[in-house]
Each structure stands twice: as structure tokens, then as C-alpha cells.
């Protein structure tokens, strides 16, 4: 029994490492689309929300398939978080169709 539990722990840890993304480890030969994706998302969100704070980061290891967004805007004031996130996802509808994941943190001001 002990060896089974140990084996499962090892397997889970190995799987977690295999799929982890370190946003600070973008390789020098990362696809140009990764940076372009960040720039496009930044541009669209800036035009729509005039944010006081905006951070868009490719956290997929440089392949442009998963982004983390932190955005602060007066446009979110008085809205529930679900509605704030919906506004962001509606703005990025075209981009979301081509990526695997999106992490959103909104800040109402």
C-alpha cells in the first residue's frame, strides 16, 4: 500500500512539472507571435478600457497559448467580478479563439 501511495505521489509530481509554465523563462528563440499576442491584447484592452494599470503576460513558456492579464479600470466600478471578466473576454473574443487559456484579474477603480 505504501509503495502505491508513493508511486502515485511521484507520478502526480512528475505530471505537474511536465505541464508547469514559468513565465520568466521565455527562450531567446520564442516565436515572434508570443510577443505579438501580448501586444495585440494590450492594444485592444487599452483602447476599450483606458486602464490605469495593465499587465499582459504570456505564461505558456513563449508559445502564446496562455495569457495572464491584470487590468485596473474605472469601467469595472460597481460591477460584479463575473461581469468585469465578461467585459474583458468579450473584448478579446477573437484572440481567445486561438489560445488555450486565459487568467484574468480585474481591479475596479
Short mmCIF file of N, CA and C in Angstrom, two decimals, residues 34 37-38 56-69 98-103:
data_model
loop_
_atom_site.label_atom_id
_atom_site.label_comp_id
_atom_site.label_asym_id
_atom_site.label_seq_id
_atom_site.Cartn_x
_atom_site.Cartn_y
_atom_site.Cartn_z
N UNK A 34 4.34 35.18 -29.93
CA UNK A 34 4.10 35.29 -28.49
C UNK A 34 4.11 36.75 -28.06
N UNK A 37 1.23 38.58 -29.61
CA UNK A 37 -0.02 38.29 -28.90
C UNK A 37 -0.18 39.20 -27.70
N UNK A 38 0.89 39.37 -26.93
CA UNK A 38 0.85 40.27 -25.77
C UNK A 38 0.54 41.70 -26.22
N UNK A 56 -0.08 42.28 -19.29
CA UNK A 56 -0.41 41.12 -20.10
C UNK A 56 0.85 40.30 -20.22
N UNK A 57 0.77 39.05 -19.82
CA UNK A 57 1.97 38.21 -19.80
C UNK A 57 1.66 36.85 -20.40
N UNK A 58 2.49 36.44 -21.35
CA UNK A 58 2.40 35.10 -21.92
C UNK A 58 3.02 34.15 -20.89
N UNK A 59 2.20 33.31 -20.27
CA UNK A 59 2.69 32.39 -19.25
C UNK A 59 2.73 30.95 -19.78
N UNK A 60 2.77 30.82 -21.09
CA UNK A 60 2.80 29.49 -21.70
C UNK A 60 4.22 29.04 -22.02
N UNK A 61 5.20 29.80 -21.59
CA UNK A 61 6.57 29.45 -21.90
C UNK A 61 7.01 30.01 -23.24
N UNK A 62 6.24 30.92 -23.80
CA UNK A 62 6.64 31.59 -25.03
C UNK A 62 5.90 31.16 -26.27
N UNK A 63 4.95 30.23 -26.16
CA UNK A 63 4.26 29.78 -27.38
C UNK A 63 2.96 30.53 -27.64
N UNK A 64 2.56 31.42 -26.73
CA UNK A 64 1.38 32.24 -26.97
C UNK A 64 0.06 31.53 -26.78
N UNK A 65 0.01 30.48 -25.96
CA UNK A 65 -1.23 29.74 -25.81
C UNK A 65 -1.94 29.99 -24.48
N UNK A 66 -1.30 30.72 -23.55
CA UNK A 66 -1.92 31.00 -22.25
C UNK A 66 -1.43 32.37 -21.78
N UNK A 67 -2.37 33.23 -21.45
CA UNK A 67 -2.02 34.59 -21.02
C UNK A 67 -2.60 34.89 -19.64
N UNK A 68 -1.86 35.66 -18.87
CA UNK A 68 -2.32 36.18 -17.59
C UNK A 68 -2.48 37.68 -17.74
N UNK A 69 -3.65 38.17 -17.39
CA UNK A 69 -3.97 39.59 -17.55
C UNK A 69 -4.37 40.17 -16.20
N UNK A 98 -8.07 31.52 -30.42
CA UNK A 98 -6.81 30.92 -30.84
C UNK A 98 -5.87 30.54 -29.71
N UNK A 99 -6.32 30.63 -28.46
CA UNK A 99 -5.45 30.28 -27.34
C UNK A 99 -6.09 29.20 -26.48
N UNK A 100 -5.31 28.63 -25.58
CA UNK A 100 -5.80 27.54 -24.73
C UNK A 100 -6.31 28.03 -23.38
N UNK A 101 -5.77 29.13 -22.88
CA UNK A 101 -6.19 29.56 -21.55
C UNK A 101 -5.95 31.03 -21.31
N UNK A 102 -6.72 31.55 -20.36
CA UNK A 102 -6.65 32.96 -20.03
C UNK A 102 -6.93 33.12 -18.54
N UNK A 103 -6.04 33.80 -17.86
CA UNK A 103 -6.22 34.11 -16.44
C UNK A 103 -6.46 35.61 -16.35
#
